[in-house]
Amino acid sequence: MNSDEFRQAAKQLTDYIADYIEGLRTRSVVPDVEPGYLNELVPDAPPEQGEPWINLFNDIEPVIMKGMTHWHSPRFHAYFPTANSYPAICGDMLSTALACIGFTWNAAPSCTELEMRMMDWLAQMLGLPDYFHFKNGGPGGGVIQTTASESTLIAILGARTKILQKYGLDNKITNNDDDDDENGENKDSKRYDLLGRMVAYTSNQSHSSVEKASMLSATRIRLLPVNDEDFSMDVDALRRRIVADHERGLIPMIVIATLGTTNTCAFDDLYKIGQLCSEFEIWLHVDAAYAGSAFVCPELRHYMNGIEYATSFTVNPHKWLLVNFDCNAFWVKDKSLIEDAFNVNPVYLKHENQNRILDYRHWQIPLGRRFRSLKMWFVFRSYGVDGLQKHIRKQIELAQLFGQLLKTDERFELIDEIRMGLVCFRLRGSNEMNEKLLQTINHGREIFLTPSKVNDKFIIRFAICARTTNENDVFYSWSLIRQYAEHLFDL
Amino acid sequence: MNSDEFRQAAKQLTDYIADYIEGLRTRSVVPDVEPGYLNELVPDAPPEQGEPWINLFNDIEPVIMKGMTHWHSPRFHAYFPTANSYPAICGDMLSTALACIGFTWNAAPSCTELEMRMMDWLAQMLGLPDYFHFKNGGPGGGVIQTTASESTLIAILGARTKILQKYGLDNKITNNDDDDDENGENKDSKRYDLLGRMVAYTSNQSHSSVEKASMLSATRIRLLPVNDEDFSMDVDALRRRIVADHERGLIPMIVIATLGTTNTCAFDDLYKIGQLCSEFEIWLHVDAAYAGSAFVCPELRHYMNGIEYATSFTVNPHKWLLVNFDCNAFWVKDKSLIEDAFNVNPVYLKHENQNRILDYRHWQIPLGRRFRSLKMWFVFRSYGVDGLQKHIRKQIELAQLFGQLLKTDERFELIDEIRMGLVCFRLRGSNEMNEKLLQTINHGREIFLTPSKVNDKFIIRFAICARTTNENDVFYSWSLIRQYAEHLFDL
C-alpha cells in the first residue's frame, strides 16, 4: 500500500467507521456465532503475495462484524462502559502514525511533556489533591498506564519497595549469593523474609485485578468483608486485621480501596480508611477505575471524601471519559516511590537530559509506550469540561430512569441504591430464575447484560455504556426484560 | 464533534499523515527543544467549552511536531526499529473505532478468534515449532501482548507457578493464616521459602526488561557472562551456575535466552542452552524481540537453531515486521502453564462458552485488551510473505552497505560482525572521543544514533530503522559521521 492507496483506504475506512457508529442501533448487540466460527472464513496460511486494499475492506463485514459484540451499541449494557468518541479516534490515528516510542524524554519530548500536561489537566478536572499535580513542582505526578490492573500492580510494587528500603534493601535481587550487608546478614534471605511478611488489604468486592496483582507480585492479600447495606469495606474489620497482623510480626503494607466496585458500584469509605492508613503508615491506593471519571462533576466529589489520604489514585478515562482504550490514568504522591521500584538504567537508554525532566519508562512495567496523551488532548479540547460533565450527568440520569421503571414493577427488586450509571437488580425469586432470565435476554441478542453475585444472590447488572444511549433505548430494554420474564415464568 | 465533522477531520488527518510520512526526509530527526518547552504552548488548564477541530489540527505542528523525535525518518538510526506501515495504520483505525475489549471470547468473538489465527499465521511464517500452533490442537498457542517486557515477566510467572504446583501449592496467596495443608505445614511459609529459592538465568547482555521483570516478580536472577568473540551467553558458566545453585538447595527455574541483543544483536546458542534446560527441566524462554521477525526469511532461521527446546518464545512484530506498536507476539508450549498463573474468575466475567474456547484474559497481566490482530491481518495480507521477506532483506543489505563503507576507513572499527540490521562501531580511540562524537552527531539533529557499552568500550549503534531508508540515506549518514569525526578530532 503506497501513500496514495493509503489516502484512499483511510478515507474509505473513515466513512465506514462513521456509518458503523451511527448505524449501531440497527445491529444486534450480540453476534450469532459459535466458538470456532472464524476458522472457515480466514485461511489457515498467510498469502504469499500481497493483496489489494479492497480485498481487506470487503472482508470486514463478513469476517469481523459477523463475530463482533458491539460495545458501542446504545443497547450494550454489559460490564462497564468503554470509551469511544470521534476526537479520540482522531487522536489515536495521529498517535499510530507518529509511532514514536516515548520511553525517555529524548526519545520523543512532546510525548512526555503533553502527557505530563494532560495528567495535570485531568487531576484538576477531577478535583484531585494538589500533591498529584506536576505543576505544583511537588514530588508527585501522573502517568498513563495501559489498564487499572497495571496501576494496582505498580502501587503494590511501590509499597513493597518502600518497605524494603526502610530495611536497607532495594528491589534488585542480588546476583551474588555472598552479598552480605555490614552486619553480616545475607540480603537475599532478609528480602524474602520481608516479602513473606508484607500484607495487602482490600475488600471482597474489589476488582479481580487486585487479587491478580497480588498473585503476580507474590503478595499476601486479605479480602475483607463488606457492610451489608452498601457493600463498602468493613473498616472495623480492617482495623482488627491490621492490628492482628502487626502483632503477629507481619507488615501491613498497602490498602486498596475502591470507589465504584464492578459488582454494585459500591464506594469504600476513604476518609475512615485513610485515617487508619495514616495511623499505621500504610500506602493507600484508590481504585476508581470506573467511577472516578464522574468527579469532573463537582456535585459528585463527595464520593471521594478522604482523597487527601491517598498515596496513589487511578481512574480509567478509557471507561467513562470518552478517551478510547487504552488510557488508564495513575497518580502517585511522590514519584520516587514508583521510580525506585523499576529503575534499570542501561547505557543504550541514557541521554543528557535525564536529570532535567522525567523519563516515563521508570513509571511503568513495559519499556515501550504509545503517544496516548494525544487522545486526551483532543477529547478534552473537543468536549471542554462542560461537555464531559454533560456526558456523565446524562448517563447517570439514564440509570435513574431505568431504576424508576424497575420500581414500578414489584416482581423485580433493586439491589442497593443506584450509583453512577449502574443499576443492579433481580427478579424476586431464585438464583436459577435470574440466571435463566439473563441467559434468555442475551440469547435474544438485542441487548446485552452481565451477571454478578453478592451475598450469594445472583444479580443482573444493567450499565449505561454507549455515548449514544438515550431514553428510548432504556424504555426498549426495560420492555424487553419484562417481556422475557413474563414469557419465561408465566408471571 | 459529530459524525460529519469526524468524516472531515479524519480525512484531513489522513492527508496530513500521508504528507508527514512521505515528507520525513525534509525534517530534522531530532527536535530543537529543551525540557519544559511545551509548558508555554499548552495552557495549564483545560478549556471550559469545547473547541472546533480546526483549533486542534492547527496545533499539531507548533506543539507536537516542534518537540517530536521522528522515529520514521529514513535517517533515524537509534535504538531498534519500531514498525510503521500504511495497512497497519488502517488496521489500528478500525480497532480504535470498534473499541471492543476482548477479555473473553464472548466479549468479542472475532477479536479472540482472529488473534488465534494471526498467531498461527505468524508462527508458520517464522518457522516456529508445531507445538506453538493452535491449529495442531496441541496445548500450546500464541497471544498478543503489549511488549516483550510483559512476555518475559509472564514467562517468569508461569515458570514460578509450575514450581509452586510441583510442591502442591498455587499462585494464590491465601487469605487465611491458618491455612495448613494435610501435613500441618503452613502454605504461606512454604510458598515464600520456595520463592526465595527460585532462580532465573540470563546473560549480562540481555535486555534491561529481563532484570526489570525479575525485580517486579521478586525473582532472584543471575546475569551470566558472555563469550568475548560474539557476546553470546557463556553456556559453560551457565551449567556451572545451575549445578552450584542446585547443590545449594536453590531451584533453577527459567533461562531467558536472547536472539538478537539490544547492545550488539548477539545470539545466544539456543541449542546448547536448550539441551541444558532439558537436562535440568528448566523453562526456556526465548526473547527474540527484534531479530525474531527476520525468521520470515528461511535463510536466516539458522540463527534459531535449537528452538525446539523453547517453552516460550517472543518477538515484536511492532519492531521489525511493519505492524505498528503495540504488538508483541508471545507463544507458549502449553497454555495451562500461563493460564494457571493468572486465573481469577469473577462471576461478572463468566460466560457459557468459556470451556469451549480460550479467554485471553488468562494469558496476560491486564484484563482489558484492544483488537490488535486487525493490524497483523491487514499487514500480512497487504505485504504477503514475499513483501515481508523483501523488507527484512533490504534492511539487512543496508546495514551491510554501511559496514562496507566503514571498513574503507581505518580510523573506524567495527565491533563484532554485522548481524541483521544493526552495525556497532567506534572511532579507534578513547571512550571519551566516541562519546563526544556521538553527542556531536546527535546535536546536529540530521541523523540520530544511540550508544552502548560492551567490555567497558563505549560503542555507537547504527540501526536501520525506517521502512523508507534507502542507499542514499546510508551514504548521507556515513558522510556526516566522517565529517564530524574529522572536524572534531582533526583526523
XYZ file of C-alpha atoms in Angstrom, chain B residues 4-491:
488
model
C -19.966 14.700 9.728
C -17.268 16.682 11.475
C -15.452 13.416 12.120
C -15.580 12.492 8.429
C -13.978 15.811 7.586
C -11.456 15.710 10.407
C -10.285 12.145 9.847
C -9.884 12.731 6.119
C -7.907 15.894 6.724
C -5.784 13.947 9.178
C -5.323 11.130 6.652
C -3.793 13.559 4.169
C -1.702 15.121 6.907
C -0.378 11.701 7.920
C 0.482 10.694 4.343
C 2.183 14.055 3.758
C 4.043 13.703 7.056
C 5.347 10.222 6.345
C 6.284 10.950 2.745
C 7.924 14.230 3.751
C 10.011 12.900 6.623
C 13.298 13.217 4.755
C 12.945 17.004 4.862
C 12.619 17.233 8.644
C 15.424 17.172 11.210
C 15.270 13.833 13.001
C 15.879 15.304 16.454
C 13.852 18.303 17.628
C 15.390 21.551 18.801
C 13.723 21.864 22.206
C 14.728 21.921 25.845
C 12.920 20.145 28.686
C 9.804 22.110 29.591
C 9.329 23.579 26.079
C 5.657 22.599 25.960
C 4.547 24.452 29.078
C 4.372 27.731 27.183
C 2.475 26.202 24.302
C -0.326 24.386 26.091
C -2.359 26.222 28.738
C -2.232 24.834 32.258
C -5.989 24.257 32.424
C -8.464 22.554 30.099
C -10.997 24.705 28.246
C -14.447 25.047 29.814
C -16.215 24.921 26.448
C -15.419 22.616 23.545
C -13.273 23.802 20.656
C -13.682 23.140 16.943
C -11.499 20.548 15.188
C -9.549 23.137 13.267
C -8.058 24.511 16.506
C -6.758 21.058 17.352
C -5.490 20.389 13.868
C -3.684 23.715 13.718
C -1.819 22.918 16.946
C -0.281 19.673 15.693
C 2.716 21.320 14.009
C 3.595 24.064 16.533
C 3.061 21.916 19.642
C 3.534 18.244 18.801
C 5.896 18.279 15.837
C 8.010 21.001 17.405
C 9.063 18.508 20.074
C 8.958 15.284 18.078
C 11.820 12.877 17.507
C 10.895 11.433 14.123
C 11.175 7.692 14.536
C 10.215 7.127 10.911
C 12.650 9.494 9.376
C 14.830 7.495 6.960
C 17.751 8.913 8.928
C 16.658 7.693 12.347
C 19.222 5.050 13.334
C 18.717 4.930 17.104
C 17.562 2.079 19.377
C 15.898 -0.560 17.199
C 13.235 -0.017 14.544
C 9.646 0.498 15.548
C 7.176 -0.511 12.894
C 5.074 1.813 10.796
C 3.169 0.898 7.667
C 0.039 2.127 5.950
C -2.009 -1.064 6.272
C -1.164 -1.189 9.987
C -2.454 2.360 10.420
C -5.712 1.302 8.753
C -5.994 -1.790 10.940
C -5.438 0.290 14.029
C -8.051 2.860 12.980
C -10.623 0.102 12.750
C -9.522 -1.327 16.096
C -9.828 2.069 17.780
C -13.276 2.671 16.333
C -14.617 -0.759 17.253
C -13.280 -0.150 20.767
C -14.215 -3.615 21.904
C -12.483 -5.129 24.915
C -11.769 -8.752 24.069
C -11.015 -10.147 27.506
C -13.273 -13.157 26.969
C -14.426 -14.901 23.813
C -17.990 -13.735 24.479
C -16.949 -10.120 24.864
C -15.881 -10.015 21.201
C -15.597 -13.386 19.415
C -13.860 -12.029 16.318
C -11.228 -10.344 18.498
C -10.237 -13.656 20.108
C -10.526 -15.788 17.002
C -8.674 -13.531 14.573
C -5.881 -13.250 17.122
C -5.594 -17.023 17.370
C -5.482 -17.236 13.574
C -2.918 -14.474 13.183
C -0.683 -16.005 15.838
C -0.812 -19.230 13.847
C -0.022 -17.379 10.600
C 2.939 -15.718 12.236
C 4.198 -18.951 13.828
C 4.052 -20.515 10.382
C 5.803 -17.570 8.691
C 8.626 -17.685 11.235
C 9.005 -21.453 11.081
C 8.289 -21.959 14.782
C 7.795 -25.483 16.177
C 4.424 -27.111 15.570
C 3.606 -27.152 19.260
C 3.171 -23.371 19.251
C 0.298 -23.567 16.715
C -3.337 -23.654 17.814
C -4.326 -25.435 14.647
C -2.419 -28.523 15.691
C -4.874 -28.832 18.546
C -1.982 -29.098 20.935
C -1.957 -27.448 24.290
C 0.209 -24.581 23.019
C -0.593 -21.333 21.231
C 0.110 -17.648 20.887
C -1.168 -14.311 22.169
C -0.539 -10.635 21.515
C 0.996 -8.814 24.468
C 1.800 -5.127 24.739
C 5.575 -5.506 24.907
C 8.326 -8.068 25.247
C 8.815 -6.787 28.798
C 5.446 -8.263 29.669
C 6.104 -11.502 27.825
C 9.286 -12.047 29.795
C 7.511 -11.271 33.050
C 4.738 -13.696 32.131
C 7.219 -16.438 31.308
C 8.853 -15.964 34.712
C 5.483 -16.060 36.458
C 4.454 -19.146 34.514
C 7.674 -20.900 35.476
C 7.168 -19.886 39.090
C 3.639 -21.258 39.136
C 4.828 -24.536 37.647
C 7.265 -24.972 40.520
C 4.709 -23.999 43.142
C 2.368 -26.610 41.668
C 5.074 -29.232 41.810
C 5.152 -28.636 45.549
C 1.382 -28.769 45.864
C 0.853 -25.012 46.008
C -0.685 -22.435 43.703
C -0.032 -18.798 42.983
C -2.807 -17.536 45.177
C -1.612 -16.158 48.479
C -4.100 -17.487 50.950
C -6.293 -15.162 52.887
C -6.228 -17.274 55.976
C -3.104 -17.528 58.136
C -4.153 -20.828 59.495
C -4.452 -22.464 56.132
C -2.350 -25.532 56.774
C -2.063 -28.406 54.354
C -2.712 -32.032 55.271
C 0.741 -32.368 56.789
C 0.109 -29.463 59.090
C 2.551 -27.189 57.248
C 1.612 -23.595 56.689
C 1.222 -22.949 52.989
C 2.284 -19.324 53.147
C 5.642 -20.025 54.779
C 6.232 -22.845 52.332
C 5.416 -20.544 49.417
C 7.830 -17.821 50.463
C 10.502 -20.346 51.198
C 10.135 -21.675 47.649
C 10.021 -18.196 46.117
C 13.302 -17.358 47.799
C 14.904 -20.443 46.304
C 13.831 -19.998 42.681
C 16.441 -18.672 40.284
C 16.252 -17.140 36.799
C 19.275 -17.046 34.478
C 20.124 -14.738 31.631
C 23.236 -13.164 30.154
C 24.616 -9.786 31.120
C 23.797 -8.697 27.562
C 20.068 -9.388 27.774
C 17.584 -6.551 27.655
C 17.017 -4.364 30.702
C 13.420 -5.599 30.766
C 14.653 -9.019 31.912
C 16.237 -7.553 35.013
C 13.133 -5.401 35.480
C 10.920 -8.493 35.288
C 12.984 -10.111 38.000
C 12.521 -7.030 40.198
C 8.777 -6.962 39.579
C 8.312 -10.639 40.309
C 10.790 -10.690 43.206
C 12.774 -13.383 41.457
C 16.462 -13.900 42.087
C 18.322 -13.543 38.791
C 21.840 -14.422 37.653
C 23.368 -12.248 34.947
C 25.836 -14.630 33.331
C 28.997 -13.667 31.499
C 29.212 -13.815 27.719
C 31.801 -15.102 25.252
C 34.294 -12.456 24.203
C 34.091 -13.096 20.498
C 30.339 -12.790 19.881
C 28.735 -11.672 23.170
C 26.656 -14.838 23.379
C 25.898 -16.383 26.769
C 28.742 -18.476 28.188
C 26.922 -21.810 28.358
C 29.644 -23.477 30.401
C 29.271 -20.767 33.010
C 25.513 -21.321 32.899
C 25.961 -25.031 33.549
C 28.336 -24.412 36.439
C 25.951 -21.919 37.972
C 22.919 -24.183 37.627
C 24.773 -27.097 39.175
C 26.090 -24.960 42.026
C 22.663 -23.476 42.720
C 21.081 -26.895 42.624
C 23.626 -28.180 45.115
C 22.924 -25.274 47.448
C 19.228 -26.157 47.560
C 18.127 -23.442 45.181
C 15.670 -24.173 42.360
C 16.883 -23.332 38.845
C 13.602 -22.180 37.312
C 13.989 -20.414 33.980
C 16.643 -19.421 31.471
C 15.940 -16.353 29.346
C 17.963 -16.633 26.155
C 18.220 -13.775 23.692
C 18.217 -13.930 19.917
C 19.493 -10.514 18.907
C 20.557 -8.469 21.937
C 19.986 -4.746 22.068
C 23.659 -3.937 22.571
C 25.139 -5.786 19.595
C 22.463 -8.084 18.170
C 24.219 -11.070 19.725
C 22.619 -14.506 19.530
C 22.724 -16.981 22.382
C 23.297 -20.600 21.427
C 19.770 -21.940 21.797
C 20.741 -25.480 21.007
C 23.285 -25.790 23.804
C 21.159 -23.847 26.260
C 18.120 -25.904 25.298
C 19.917 -29.169 25.980
C 20.906 -27.897 29.380
C 17.360 -26.769 30.167
C 16.044 -30.125 29.049
C 18.534 -31.944 31.270
C 17.580 -29.920 34.346
C 13.875 -29.478 33.494
C 14.155 -25.711 33.332
C 11.763 -23.420 31.429
C 13.492 -21.937 28.366
C 12.123 -18.540 27.373
C 13.467 -17.077 24.124
C 13.489 -13.301 23.731
C 13.765 -12.538 20.017
C 12.078 -9.151 20.333
C 13.954 -7.533 17.463
C 15.621 -10.271 15.437
C 12.754 -12.756 15.526
C 10.947 -11.029 12.668
C 13.846 -11.933 10.387
C 12.847 -15.583 10.542
C 10.240 -14.883 7.867
C 13.310 -15.435 5.673
C 14.185 -19.158 5.688
C 17.864 -18.397 5.043
C 18.053 -16.683 8.472
C 16.478 -19.430 10.541
C 19.830 -20.979 11.380
C 20.034 -18.226 13.995
C 17.323 -20.023 15.960
C 18.808 -23.473 15.759
C 17.599 -25.225 18.923
C 14.204 -23.509 19.002
C 12.608 -26.932 19.524
C 13.722 -26.667 23.170
C 11.791 -23.428 23.792
C 9.000 -23.434 26.359
C 8.031 -19.921 25.313
C 9.103 -17.540 22.557
C 8.547 -13.856 21.977
C 9.051 -11.448 19.075
C 7.880 -7.894 18.434
C 6.132 -7.509 15.083
C 5.933 -3.877 16.240
C 9.671 -3.676 15.857
C 10.662 -5.158 12.540
C 7.559 -6.620 10.918
C 5.663 -3.487 9.920
C 2.858 -3.868 12.487
C 2.611 -0.655 14.491
C 3.108 -0.587 18.267
C 1.783 -2.208 20.344
C 2.027 -5.746 19.045
C 4.262 -8.187 20.869
C 3.782 -11.846 19.952
C 4.204 -14.492 22.655
C 3.854 -18.251 22.306
C 3.838 -20.889 24.993
C 4.197 -24.646 24.624
C 1.254 -25.430 26.866
C -1.298 -22.743 27.599
C -2.101 -24.131 31.045
C 1.403 -23.056 32.048
C 0.386 -19.420 31.927
C -3.369 -19.687 32.443
C -2.710 -21.184 35.866
C -0.568 -18.230 36.861
C -3.307 -15.661 36.319
C -6.609 -17.395 36.706
C -9.102 -15.304 38.630
C -12.709 -15.978 37.769
C -15.216 -13.403 38.976
C -18.876 -14.007 38.186
C -19.121 -10.829 36.109
C -16.739 -12.312 33.530
C -18.227 -15.797 33.355
C -19.917 -16.861 30.144
C -21.389 -20.053 28.801
C -18.706 -20.622 26.158
C -15.724 -20.368 28.441
C -14.826 -24.030 28.283
C -15.259 -24.282 24.523
C -12.507 -21.868 23.507
C -9.885 -19.782 25.246
C -10.300 -16.489 27.106
C -7.219 -14.376 26.502
C -7.647 -12.562 29.829
C -5.909 -15.550 31.414
C -2.889 -15.037 29.169
C -1.940 -11.524 30.191
C -1.429 -9.072 33.037
C -4.189 -6.568 32.211
C -7.823 -7.558 31.930
C -8.671 -5.229 29.034
C -7.237 -5.651 25.549
C -7.540 -3.973 22.148
C -8.354 -5.739 18.894
C -4.709 -5.765 17.829
C -4.765 -8.702 15.429
C -6.539 -6.469 12.888
C -3.211 -4.718 12.320
C -1.491 -8.041 11.736
C -4.215 -9.214 9.364
C -4.037 -6.058 7.290
C -0.229 -6.015 7.179
C 0.253 -9.707 6.428
C -2.307 -9.592 3.618
C -1.135 -6.276 2.175
C 2.507 -7.296 2.029
C 2.181 -11.052 1.689
C 5.002 -13.272 2.909
C 7.008 -12.145 -0.092
C 6.687 -8.456 0.780
C 7.716 -9.010 4.392
C 10.771 -11.005 3.299
C 11.782 -8.231 0.907
C 11.527 -5.681 3.716
C 13.807 -7.680 6.017
C 16.327 -8.476 3.287
C 16.546 -4.875 2.158
C 17.222 -3.634 5.682
C 19.949 -6.230 6.190
C 21.549 -5.182 2.890
C 21.562 -1.561 4.037
C 23.336 -2.497 7.265
C 25.887 -4.431 5.232
C 26.365 -1.409 2.989
C 27.071 0.800 5.996
C 29.534 -1.797 7.248
C 31.360 -1.818 3.916
C 31.667 1.942 3.973
C 33.014 1.777 7.498
C 35.602 -0.805 6.537
C 37.003 1.542 3.884
C 38.103 3.894 6.638
C 40.609 2.506 9.086
C 40.074 5.309 11.569
C 36.892 3.428 12.496
C 36.435 -0.100 13.715
C 33.533 -2.494 13.551
C 32.542 -4.162 16.825
C 31.858 -7.779 16.027
C 30.285 -8.869 12.750
C 27.157 -7.194 11.449
C 24.030 -9.129 12.309
C 20.602 -8.277 10.987
C 20.094 -4.505 10.607
C 22.486 -3.339 13.312
C 26.031 -2.045 12.886
C 28.106 -1.422 16.027
C 31.211 0.655 15.540
C 33.529 3.171 17.124
C 36.343 5.505 16.319
C 39.668 3.890 17.095
C 40.404 5.927 20.195
C 39.191 6.592 23.702
C 35.689 6.212 25.079
C 35.636 9.968 25.610
C 36.307 10.588 21.911
C 33.453 8.310 20.950
C 31.086 9.857 23.457
C 31.979 13.277 22.129
C 31.484 12.118 18.545
C 28.044 10.668 19.262
C 26.947 13.734 21.165
C 28.037 15.999 18.298
C 26.293 13.853 15.710
C 23.020 13.952 17.638
C 23.298 17.665 18.356
C 23.459 18.122 14.590
C 19.903 16.718 14.568
C 20.164 15.426 10.972
C 20.629 11.797 11.996
C 20.047 10.070 15.326
C 22.183 7.257 16.779
C 22.401 5.736 20.258
C 25.267 4.411 22.376
C 26.034 1.205 24.124
C 28.848 -0.240 26.163
C 30.430 -3.674 25.857
C 33.507 -4.830 27.747
C 33.867 -1.261 29.036
C 34.121 0.039 25.496
C 31.756 2.845 24.568
C 30.308 1.950 21.175
C 27.960 3.593 18.713
C 24.969 1.716 17.354
C 23.762 2.382 13.821
C 20.439 0.610 13.269
C 18.482 0.528 10.020
C 15.067 1.531 11.281
C 12.629 3.268 8.931
C 10.785 1.335 6.250
C 11.838 4.041 3.796
C 15.572 4.198 4.497
C 17.497 3.744 1.229
C 21.091 3.566 -0.019
C 21.348 7.332 -0.303
C 20.380 7.780 3.321
C 23.132 5.381 4.343
C 25.702 7.238 2.230
C 24.475 10.520 3.689
C 24.789 9.292 7.278
C 28.231 7.877 6.648
C 29.492 11.118 5.137
C 28.083 13.064 8.070
C 29.702 10.773 10.649
C 33.078 11.016 8.887
C 32.870 14.780 8.648
C 32.001 15.174 12.310
C 34.875 12.914 13.307
C 37.365 14.753 11.128
C 36.196 18.134 12.289
C 36.175 17.193 15.968
C 39.484 15.465 16.207
C 41.329 16.966 13.294
C 41.827 13.472 11.890
